[in-house]
Coordinates of C-alpha atoms and ligand atoms in Angstrom, one line a residue:
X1 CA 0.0 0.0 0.0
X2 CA 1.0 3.4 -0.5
X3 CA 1.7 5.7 2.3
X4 CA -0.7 8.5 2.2
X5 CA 0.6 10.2 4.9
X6 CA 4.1 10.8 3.8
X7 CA 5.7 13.7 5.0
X8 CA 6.4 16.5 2.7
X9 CA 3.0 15.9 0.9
X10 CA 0.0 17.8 0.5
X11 CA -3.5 16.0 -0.3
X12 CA -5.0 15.9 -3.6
X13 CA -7.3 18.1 -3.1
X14 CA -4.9 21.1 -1.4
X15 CA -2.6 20.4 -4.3
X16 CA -5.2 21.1 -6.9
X17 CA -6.4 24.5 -4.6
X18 CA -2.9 25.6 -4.4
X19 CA -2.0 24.9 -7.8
X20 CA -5.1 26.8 -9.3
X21 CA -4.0 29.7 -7.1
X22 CA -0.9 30.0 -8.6
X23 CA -1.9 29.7 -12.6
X24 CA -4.5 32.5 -11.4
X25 CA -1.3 34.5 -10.1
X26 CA 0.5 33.9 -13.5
X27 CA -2.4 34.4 -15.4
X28 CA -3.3 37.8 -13.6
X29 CA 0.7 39.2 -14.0
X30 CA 0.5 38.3 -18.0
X31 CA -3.1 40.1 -18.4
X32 CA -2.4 43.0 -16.3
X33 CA 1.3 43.7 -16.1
X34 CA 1.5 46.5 -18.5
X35 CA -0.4 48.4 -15.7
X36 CA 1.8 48.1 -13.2
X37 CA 4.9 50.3 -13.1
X38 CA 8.0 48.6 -14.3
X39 CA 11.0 49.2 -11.9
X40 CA 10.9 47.7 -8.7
X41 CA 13.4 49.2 -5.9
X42 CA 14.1 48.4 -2.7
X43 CA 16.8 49.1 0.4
X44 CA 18.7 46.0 1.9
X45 CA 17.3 47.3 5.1
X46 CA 13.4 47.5 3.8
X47 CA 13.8 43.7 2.4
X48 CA 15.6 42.6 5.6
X49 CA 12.6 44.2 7.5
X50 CA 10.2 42.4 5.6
X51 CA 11.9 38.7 4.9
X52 CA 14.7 38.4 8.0
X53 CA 13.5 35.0 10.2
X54 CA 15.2 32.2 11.6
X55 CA 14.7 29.3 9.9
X56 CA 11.0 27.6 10.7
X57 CA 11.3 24.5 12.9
X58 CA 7.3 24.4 12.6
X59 CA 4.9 24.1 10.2
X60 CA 2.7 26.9 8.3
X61 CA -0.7 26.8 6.7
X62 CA 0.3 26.6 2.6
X63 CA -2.1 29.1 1.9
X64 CA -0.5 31.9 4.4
X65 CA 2.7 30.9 2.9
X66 CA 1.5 31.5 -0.8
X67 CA -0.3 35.0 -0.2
X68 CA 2.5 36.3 1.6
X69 CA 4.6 35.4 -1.4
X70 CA 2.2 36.6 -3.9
X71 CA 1.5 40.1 -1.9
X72 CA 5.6 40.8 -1.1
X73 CA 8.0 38.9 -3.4
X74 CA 6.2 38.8 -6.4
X75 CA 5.9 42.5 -6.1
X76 CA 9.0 43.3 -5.3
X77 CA 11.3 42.5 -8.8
X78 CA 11.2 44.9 -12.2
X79 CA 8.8 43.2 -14.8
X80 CA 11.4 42.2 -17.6
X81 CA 8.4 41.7 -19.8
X82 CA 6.9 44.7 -19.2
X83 CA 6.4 47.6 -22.3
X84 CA 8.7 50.2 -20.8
X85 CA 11.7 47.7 -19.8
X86 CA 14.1 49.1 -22.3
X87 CA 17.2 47.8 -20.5
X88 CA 19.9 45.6 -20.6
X89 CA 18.4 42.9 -22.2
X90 CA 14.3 42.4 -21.5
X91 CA 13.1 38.8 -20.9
X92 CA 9.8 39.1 -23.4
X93 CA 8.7 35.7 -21.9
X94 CA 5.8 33.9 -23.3
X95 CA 2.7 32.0 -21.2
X96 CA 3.1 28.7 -23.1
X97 CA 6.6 28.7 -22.4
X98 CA 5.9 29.6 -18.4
X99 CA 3.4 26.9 -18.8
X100 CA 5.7 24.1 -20.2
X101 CA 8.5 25.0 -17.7
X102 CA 5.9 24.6 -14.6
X103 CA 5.1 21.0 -16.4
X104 CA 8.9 20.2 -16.7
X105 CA 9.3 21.2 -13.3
X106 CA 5.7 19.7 -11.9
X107 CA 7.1 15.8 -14.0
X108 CA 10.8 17.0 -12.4
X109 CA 12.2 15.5 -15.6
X110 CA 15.8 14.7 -15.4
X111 CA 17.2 15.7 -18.9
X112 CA 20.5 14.6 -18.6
X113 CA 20.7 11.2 -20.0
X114 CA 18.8 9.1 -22.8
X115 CA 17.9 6.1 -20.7
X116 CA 16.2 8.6 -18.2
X117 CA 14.5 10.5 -20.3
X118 CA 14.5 9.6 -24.1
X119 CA 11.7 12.1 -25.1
X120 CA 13.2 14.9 -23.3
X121 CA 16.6 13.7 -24.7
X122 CA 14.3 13.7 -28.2
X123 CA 13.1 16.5 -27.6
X124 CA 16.2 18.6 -27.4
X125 CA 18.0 16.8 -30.5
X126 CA 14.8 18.1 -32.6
X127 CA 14.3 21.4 -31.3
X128 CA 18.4 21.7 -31.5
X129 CA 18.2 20.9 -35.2
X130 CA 15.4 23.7 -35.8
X131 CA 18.1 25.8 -34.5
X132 CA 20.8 24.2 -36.4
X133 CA 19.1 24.9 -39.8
X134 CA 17.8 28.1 -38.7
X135 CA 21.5 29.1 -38.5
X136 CA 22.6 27.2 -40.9
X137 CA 24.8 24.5 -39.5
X138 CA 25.5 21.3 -40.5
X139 CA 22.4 19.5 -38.9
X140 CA 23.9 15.6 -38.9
X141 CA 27.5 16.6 -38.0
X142 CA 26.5 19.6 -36.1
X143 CA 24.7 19.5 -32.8
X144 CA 25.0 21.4 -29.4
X145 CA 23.4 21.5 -25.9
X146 CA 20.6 24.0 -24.4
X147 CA 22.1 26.0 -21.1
X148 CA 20.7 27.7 -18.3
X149 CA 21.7 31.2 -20.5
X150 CA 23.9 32.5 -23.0
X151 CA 26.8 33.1 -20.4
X152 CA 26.9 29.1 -19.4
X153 CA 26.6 28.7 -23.4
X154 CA 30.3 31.1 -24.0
X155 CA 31.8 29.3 -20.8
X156 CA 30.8 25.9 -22.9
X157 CA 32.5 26.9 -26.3
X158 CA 35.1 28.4 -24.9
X159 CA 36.2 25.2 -23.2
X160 CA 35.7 23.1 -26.2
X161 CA 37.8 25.5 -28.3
X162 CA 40.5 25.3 -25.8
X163 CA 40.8 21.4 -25.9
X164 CA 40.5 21.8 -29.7
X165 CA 43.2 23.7 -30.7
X166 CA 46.1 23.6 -27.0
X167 CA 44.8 20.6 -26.0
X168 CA 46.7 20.6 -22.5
X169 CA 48.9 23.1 -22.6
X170 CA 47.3 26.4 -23.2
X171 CA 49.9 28.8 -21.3
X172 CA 50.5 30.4 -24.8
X173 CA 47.3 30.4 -26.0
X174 CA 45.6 34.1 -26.8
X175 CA 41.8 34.7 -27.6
X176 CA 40.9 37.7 -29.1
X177 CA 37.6 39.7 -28.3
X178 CA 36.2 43.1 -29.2
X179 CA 36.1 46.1 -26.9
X180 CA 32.2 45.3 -27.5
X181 CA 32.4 41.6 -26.7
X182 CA 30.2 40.6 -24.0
X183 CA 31.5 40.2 -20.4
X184 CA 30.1 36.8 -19.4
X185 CA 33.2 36.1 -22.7
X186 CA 35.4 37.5 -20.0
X187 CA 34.6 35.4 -17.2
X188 CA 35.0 32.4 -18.9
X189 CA 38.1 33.1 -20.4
X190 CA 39.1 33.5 -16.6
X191 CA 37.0 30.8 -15.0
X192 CA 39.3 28.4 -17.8
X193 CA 42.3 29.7 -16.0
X194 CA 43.5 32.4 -18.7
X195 CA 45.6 35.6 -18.0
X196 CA 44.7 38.6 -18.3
X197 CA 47.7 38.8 -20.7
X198 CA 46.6 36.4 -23.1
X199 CA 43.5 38.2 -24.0
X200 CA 43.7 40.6 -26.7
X201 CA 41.2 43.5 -26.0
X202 CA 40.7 44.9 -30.0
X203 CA 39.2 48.0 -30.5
X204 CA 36.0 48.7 -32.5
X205 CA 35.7 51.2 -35.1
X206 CA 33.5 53.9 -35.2
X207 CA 30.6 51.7 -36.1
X208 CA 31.5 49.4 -33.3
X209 CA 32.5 46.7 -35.3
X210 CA 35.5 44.3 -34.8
X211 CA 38.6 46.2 -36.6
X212 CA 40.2 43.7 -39.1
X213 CA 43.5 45.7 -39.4
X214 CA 44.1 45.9 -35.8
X215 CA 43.0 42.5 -35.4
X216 CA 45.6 41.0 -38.0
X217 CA 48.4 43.4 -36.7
X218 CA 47.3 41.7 -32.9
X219 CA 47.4 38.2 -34.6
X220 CA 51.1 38.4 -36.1
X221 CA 52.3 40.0 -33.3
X222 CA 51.8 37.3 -30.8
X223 CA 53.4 34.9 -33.3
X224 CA 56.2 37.1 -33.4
X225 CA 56.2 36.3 -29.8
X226 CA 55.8 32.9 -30.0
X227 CA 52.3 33.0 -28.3
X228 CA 49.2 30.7 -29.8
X229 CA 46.5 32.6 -30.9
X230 CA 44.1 29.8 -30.8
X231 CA 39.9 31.5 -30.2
X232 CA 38.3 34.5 -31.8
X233 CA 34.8 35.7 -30.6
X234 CA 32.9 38.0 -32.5
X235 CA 29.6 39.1 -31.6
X236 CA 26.6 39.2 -34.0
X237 CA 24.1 41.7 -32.1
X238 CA 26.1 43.5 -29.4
X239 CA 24.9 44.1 -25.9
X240 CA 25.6 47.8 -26.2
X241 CA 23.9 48.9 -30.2
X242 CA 22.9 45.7 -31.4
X243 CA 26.2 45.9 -34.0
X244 CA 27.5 43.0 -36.0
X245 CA 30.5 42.1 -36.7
X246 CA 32.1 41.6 -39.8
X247 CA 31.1 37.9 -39.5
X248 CA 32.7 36.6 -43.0
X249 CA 35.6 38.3 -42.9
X250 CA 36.1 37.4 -39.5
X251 CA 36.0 33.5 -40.4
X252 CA 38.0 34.0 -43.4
X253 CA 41.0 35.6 -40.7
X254 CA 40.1 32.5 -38.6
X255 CA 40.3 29.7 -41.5
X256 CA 43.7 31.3 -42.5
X257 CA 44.8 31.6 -38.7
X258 CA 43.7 28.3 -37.7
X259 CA 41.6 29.8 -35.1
X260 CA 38.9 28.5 -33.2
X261 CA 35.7 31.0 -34.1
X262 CA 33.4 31.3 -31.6
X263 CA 29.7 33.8 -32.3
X264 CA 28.2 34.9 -29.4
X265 CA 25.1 35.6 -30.5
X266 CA 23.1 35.9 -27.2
X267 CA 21.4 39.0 -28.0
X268 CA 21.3 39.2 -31.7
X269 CA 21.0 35.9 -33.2
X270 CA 17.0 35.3 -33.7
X271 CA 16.7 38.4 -35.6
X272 CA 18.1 35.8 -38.2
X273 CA 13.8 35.0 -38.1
X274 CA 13.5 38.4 -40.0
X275 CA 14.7 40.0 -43.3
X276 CA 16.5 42.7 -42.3
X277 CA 18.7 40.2 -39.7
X278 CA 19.1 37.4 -41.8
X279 CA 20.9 39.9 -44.3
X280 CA 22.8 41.4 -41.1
X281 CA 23.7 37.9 -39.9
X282 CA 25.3 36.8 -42.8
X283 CA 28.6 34.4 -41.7
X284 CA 26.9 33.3 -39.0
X285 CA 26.8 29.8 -41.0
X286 CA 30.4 29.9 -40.4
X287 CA 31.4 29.7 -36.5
X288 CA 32.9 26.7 -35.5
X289 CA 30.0 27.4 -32.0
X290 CA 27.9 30.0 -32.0
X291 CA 25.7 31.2 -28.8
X292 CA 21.9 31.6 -29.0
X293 CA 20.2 32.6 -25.9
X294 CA 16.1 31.4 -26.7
X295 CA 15.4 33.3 -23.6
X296 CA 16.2 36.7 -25.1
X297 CA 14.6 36.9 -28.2
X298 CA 13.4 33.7 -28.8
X299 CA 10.5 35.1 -26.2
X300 CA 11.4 32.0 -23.6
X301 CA 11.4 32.7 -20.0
X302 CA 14.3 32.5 -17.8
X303 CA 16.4 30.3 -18.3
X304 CA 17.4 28.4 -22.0
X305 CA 20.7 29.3 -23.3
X306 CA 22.1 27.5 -26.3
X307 CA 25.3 26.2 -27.6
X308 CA 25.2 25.2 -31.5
X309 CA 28.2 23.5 -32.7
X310 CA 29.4 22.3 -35.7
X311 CA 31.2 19.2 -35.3
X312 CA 29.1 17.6 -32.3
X313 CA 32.3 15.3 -31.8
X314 CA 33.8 18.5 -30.5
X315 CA 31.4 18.4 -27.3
X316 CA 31.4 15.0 -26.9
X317 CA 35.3 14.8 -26.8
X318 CA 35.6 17.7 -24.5
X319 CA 33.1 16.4 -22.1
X320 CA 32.2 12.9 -22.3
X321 CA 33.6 11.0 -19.3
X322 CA 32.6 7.5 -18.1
X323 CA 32.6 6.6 -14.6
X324 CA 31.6 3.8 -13.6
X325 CA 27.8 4.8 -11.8
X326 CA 26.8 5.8 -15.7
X327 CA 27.8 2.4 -17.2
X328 CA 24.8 0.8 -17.4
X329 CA 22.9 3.8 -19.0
X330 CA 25.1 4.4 -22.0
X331 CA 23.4 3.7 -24.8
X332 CA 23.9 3.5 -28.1
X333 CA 25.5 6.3 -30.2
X334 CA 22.3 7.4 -31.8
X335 CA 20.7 7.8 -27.9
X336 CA 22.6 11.1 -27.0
X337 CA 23.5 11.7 -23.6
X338 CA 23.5 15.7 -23.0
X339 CA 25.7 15.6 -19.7
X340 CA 28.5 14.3 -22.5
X341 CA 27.5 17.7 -24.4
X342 CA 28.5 20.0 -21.4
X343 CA 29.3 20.7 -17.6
X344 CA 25.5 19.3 -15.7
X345 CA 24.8 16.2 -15.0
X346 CA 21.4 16.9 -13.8
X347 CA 19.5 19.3 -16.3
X348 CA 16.2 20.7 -16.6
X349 CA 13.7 20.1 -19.2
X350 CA 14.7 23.4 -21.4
X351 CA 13.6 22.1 -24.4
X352 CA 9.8 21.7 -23.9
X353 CA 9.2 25.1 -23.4
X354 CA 10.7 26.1 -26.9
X355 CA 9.3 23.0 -28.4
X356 CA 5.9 23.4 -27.1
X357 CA 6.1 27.5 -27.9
X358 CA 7.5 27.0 -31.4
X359 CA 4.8 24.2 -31.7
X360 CA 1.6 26.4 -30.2
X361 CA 1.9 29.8 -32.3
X362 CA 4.5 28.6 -35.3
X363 CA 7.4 29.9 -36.2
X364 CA 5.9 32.5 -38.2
X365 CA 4.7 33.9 -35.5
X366 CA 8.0 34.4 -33.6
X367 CA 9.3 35.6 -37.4
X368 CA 5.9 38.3 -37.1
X369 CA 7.0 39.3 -33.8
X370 CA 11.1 39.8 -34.4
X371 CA 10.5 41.3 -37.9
X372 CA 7.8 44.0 -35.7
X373 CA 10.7 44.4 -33.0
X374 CA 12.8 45.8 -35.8
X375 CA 10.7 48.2 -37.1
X376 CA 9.7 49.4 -33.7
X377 CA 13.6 50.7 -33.3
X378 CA 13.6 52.0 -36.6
X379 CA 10.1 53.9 -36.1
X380 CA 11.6 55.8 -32.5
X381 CA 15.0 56.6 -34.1
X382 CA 12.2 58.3 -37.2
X383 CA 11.0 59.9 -34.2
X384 CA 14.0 61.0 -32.2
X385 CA 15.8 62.3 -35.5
X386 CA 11.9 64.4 -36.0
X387 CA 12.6 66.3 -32.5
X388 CA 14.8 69.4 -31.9
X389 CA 15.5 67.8 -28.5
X390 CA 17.1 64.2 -29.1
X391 CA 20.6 63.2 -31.4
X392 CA 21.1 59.6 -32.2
X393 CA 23.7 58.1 -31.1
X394 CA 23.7 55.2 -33.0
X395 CA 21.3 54.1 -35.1
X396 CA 18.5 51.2 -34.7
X397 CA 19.8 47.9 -34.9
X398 CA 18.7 44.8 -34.3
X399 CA 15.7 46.6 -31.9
X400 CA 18.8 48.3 -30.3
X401 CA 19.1 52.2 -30.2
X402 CA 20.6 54.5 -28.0
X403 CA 20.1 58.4 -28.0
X404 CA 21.2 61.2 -25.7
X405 CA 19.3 64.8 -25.0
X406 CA 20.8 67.3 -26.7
X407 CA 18.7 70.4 -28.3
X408 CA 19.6 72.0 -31.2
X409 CA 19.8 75.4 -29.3
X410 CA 22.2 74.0 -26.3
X411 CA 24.9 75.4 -25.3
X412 CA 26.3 72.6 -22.8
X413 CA 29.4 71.0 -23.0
X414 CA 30.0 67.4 -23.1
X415 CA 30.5 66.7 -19.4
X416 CA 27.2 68.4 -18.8
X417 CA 24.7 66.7 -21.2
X418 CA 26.2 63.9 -19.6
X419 CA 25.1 64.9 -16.5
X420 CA 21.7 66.2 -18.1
X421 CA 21.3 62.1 -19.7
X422 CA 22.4 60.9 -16.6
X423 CA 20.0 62.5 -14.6
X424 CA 16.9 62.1 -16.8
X425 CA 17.5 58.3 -16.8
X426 CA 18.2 58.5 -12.8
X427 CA 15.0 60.6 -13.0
X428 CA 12.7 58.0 -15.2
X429 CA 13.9 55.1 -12.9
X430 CA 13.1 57.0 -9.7
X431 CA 9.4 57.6 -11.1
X432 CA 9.5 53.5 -11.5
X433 CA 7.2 54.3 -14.7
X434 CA 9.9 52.7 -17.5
X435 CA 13.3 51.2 -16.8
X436 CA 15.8 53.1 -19.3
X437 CA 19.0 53.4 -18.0
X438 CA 22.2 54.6 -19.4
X439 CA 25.5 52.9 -21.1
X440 CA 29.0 54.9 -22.5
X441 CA 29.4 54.9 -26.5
X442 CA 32.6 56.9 -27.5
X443 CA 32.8 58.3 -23.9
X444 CA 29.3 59.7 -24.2
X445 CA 26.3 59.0 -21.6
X446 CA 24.0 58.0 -23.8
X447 CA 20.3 56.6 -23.4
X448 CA 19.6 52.8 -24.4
X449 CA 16.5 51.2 -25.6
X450 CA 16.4 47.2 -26.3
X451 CA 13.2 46.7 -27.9
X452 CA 12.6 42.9 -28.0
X453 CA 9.2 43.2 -26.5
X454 CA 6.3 42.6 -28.9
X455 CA 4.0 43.9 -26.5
X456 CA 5.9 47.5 -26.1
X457 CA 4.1 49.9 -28.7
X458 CA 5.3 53.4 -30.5
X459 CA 2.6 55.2 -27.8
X460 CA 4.9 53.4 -25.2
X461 CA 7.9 55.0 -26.7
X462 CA 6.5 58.5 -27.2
X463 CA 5.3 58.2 -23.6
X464 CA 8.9 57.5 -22.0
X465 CA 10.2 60.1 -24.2
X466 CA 7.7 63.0 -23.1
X467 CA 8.5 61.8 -19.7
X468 CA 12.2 62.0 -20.0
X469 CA 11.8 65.7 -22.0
X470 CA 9.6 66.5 -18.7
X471 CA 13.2 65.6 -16.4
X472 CA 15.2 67.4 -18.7
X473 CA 13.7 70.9 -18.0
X474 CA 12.9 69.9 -14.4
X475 CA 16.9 69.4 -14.8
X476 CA 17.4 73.3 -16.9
X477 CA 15.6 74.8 -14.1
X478 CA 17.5 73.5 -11.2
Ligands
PLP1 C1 25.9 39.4 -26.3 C2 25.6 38.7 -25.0 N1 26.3 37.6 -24.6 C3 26.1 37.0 -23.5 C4 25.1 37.4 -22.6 C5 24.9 36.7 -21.3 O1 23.7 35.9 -21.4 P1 23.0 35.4 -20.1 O2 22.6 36.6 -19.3 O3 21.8 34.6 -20.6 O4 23.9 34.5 -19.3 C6 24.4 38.6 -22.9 C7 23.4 39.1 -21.9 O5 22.9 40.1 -22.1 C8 24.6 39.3 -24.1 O6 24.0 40.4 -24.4

């Protein structure tokens, strides 16, 4: 007989209560988030006030439990899918793919191994080959591994391409990166034990894009000095203006220099789903890995990161080990294993959220929604060029453009429009009623939007502008 009263257990019936309370809660954040304000802020001292206990020896009705959750935490983070996060990188999120990851967790699905779980294990080899001939890789030689983000997803290329081309000595090894190249790039160069002198820092040009003269000057350099370059990572959609590098040329300096070339695509690579990025993405076919990050713009919620790789053999060499308590679960060749594709063991169900998403609305959909992200950028900078107040910065790309307040009639000097930028965007995310905050392109404070969000409208954008116009003469007057 089974043991009803286990501990740790709720009945049937309070599971079913409790469970309906909190698809209510999710259902009520999606249908009504957009009215709520976006930034949440709090002190250490307010949340200590509010969350500071001992740990519970005893007991507490679920319910109590589940509204005081719903009423304080909930409340208290900035909604990432909300229409007036412009920053860093939104997390659009979809309710399929909330739904899906509530199911993976509800089953607790161990995706790690085939004999465990061969449709999860399915699951990601098919929704790993949409990607793969999204991007245009190789889909029977290539293959690749879905990560808790796109930072787990550099560390995981970055430690294959080390095995790949120093094998065990890597103490004259140098990787090259781009002033613009993300920083989660940096830590793993430095989790893998690099020094800071064997990364090569090149500078963009004034587009932003990877310099290929500086970058071949850096490259026979260090063989001059009998160093190894061995890893390039170029970025297609940068964090900062959604830039891309030169992609082909890049793989053509790679193929010549025997390098290992690595696309950290995080932020930029689904806009291959529309037109305009599939033409700016062109070379992205060529990385040896490339980074995809579905829960960007792919509209998955926290977390799915993604490795693609073109040689699959390349993972599996790099991480496949064989102790003795995973003998019996092997398998054959065909049944693939993802803990030999990277650093977990135990893993998540990623996959069926961006199956069962890509599944529910089609990809044409997500292409519809990506392609309308684009055009939104293009139609504020129409709008900030239009006003005697606002100067581009750089131009809308990939949904990214960033701006700074600067009328035509101003007399201020550098240093104080950035003060002026820097205090409207302190000023918008005191007022809680957008998150836009600032970043430094060519020394300048500038103002950033990201605009991955389908839901975020032009009316949203005028809005946040009026608003920021409103600090900026609250600023003149003070
Ligand atoms: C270009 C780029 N690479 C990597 C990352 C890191 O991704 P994650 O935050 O999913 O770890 C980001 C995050 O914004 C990014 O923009």
């Amino acid at each position: 007989m089974r043991k009803n009263d286990a501990t740790l257990q709720l009945s049937k019936e309070a599971m079913r209560t409790y469970g309906y309370k909190v698809v209510d809660a999710v259902i009520d954040h999606f249908d009504t988030q957009y009215k709520k304000l976006p930034v949440a802020y709090a002190t250490r001292d307010e949340m200590d006030d509010l969350f500071k206990e001992d740990i519970p020896e005893k007991p507490m009705d679920a319910d109590a439990v589940l509204e005081f959750v719903l009423k304080e935490v909930m409340t208290k983070s900035t909604i990432v899918s909300h229409p007036k996060t412009y920053s860093f990188v939104p997390g659009p999120s979809n309710y399929i793919g909330a739904m899906a990851d509530t199911l993976a967790t509800g089953f607790n699905i161990f995706s790690g191994g085939w004999a465990a779980s061969p449709a999860a294990a399915e699951l990601e080899i098919i929704t790993m080959n949409w990607l793969l001939k999204i991007f245009g890789f190789p889909v029977v030689k290539g293959g690749g591994i879905f990560t808790s983000g796109g930072s787990m997803a550099n560390l995981t290329a970055l430690v294959t391409a080390r095995r790949i081309k120093c094998g065990d000595d890597f103490s004259k090894g140098v990787i090259y990166i781009s002033d613009q190249t993300h920083s989660s790039n940096i830590k793993a160069i430095r989790v893998l034990g690099f020094k800071k002198e064997q990364i090569r820092v090149i500078p963009t040009n004034l587009e932003f894009k990877f310099s290929l003269n500086k970058l071949k000057n850096a490259i026979a350099k260090d063989r001059l000095k009998g160093l190894k370059p061995f890893c390039l990572i170029a970025t297609a959609g940068t964090t900062n203006t959604g830039t891309v590098d030169p992609l082909s040329e890049l793989s053509a300096i790679c193929k010549s220099e025997d390098l290992w070339f690595h696309i950290d695509g995080a932020y930029g690579g689904a806009a291959i789903l529309s037109k305009n990025g599939k033409s700016l993405l062109r070379g992205i076919e060529k990385a040896d890995s490339l980074t995809v990050d579905p829960h960007k713009w792919f509209y998955q919620p926290y977390e799915i990161g993604c490795l693609l790789v073109r040689n699959t053999k390349h993972l599996t060499g790099t991480f496949t080990e064989k102790p003795e308590y995973l003998k019996d679960v092997e398998g054959n060749r065909s049944e693939i294993n993802f803990y030999d594709h990277g650093i977990q063991l135990t893993r998540r169900f990623r996959a069926l959220k961006f199956y069962m998403s890509i599944k529910t609305f089609g990809l044409q959909e997500f292409r519809k929604a990506i392609t309308y992200n684009i055009e939104l950028a293009e139609a504020a900078e129409a709008l900030l060029r239009k006003s005697p107040n606002w100067e581009v910065i750089s131009p809308a790309t990939l949904a990214v453009i960033n701006f700074r307040y600067n009328p035509i009639d101003s007399d201020l000097s550098e240093k104080e429009l950035d003060k002026l930028n820097q205090y409207i965007s302190g000023k918008v995310v005191d007022s809680q009623k957008a998150l836009l905050v600032t970043t430094l392109l060519h020394d300048q404070v500038v103002l950033r939007m990201c605009l991955i969000n389908p839901r975020t409208t032009l009316t949203d954008i005028r809005e946040t502008l009026n608003l920021c116009d409103e600090f900026a003469e609250e600023y003149k007057r003070s």
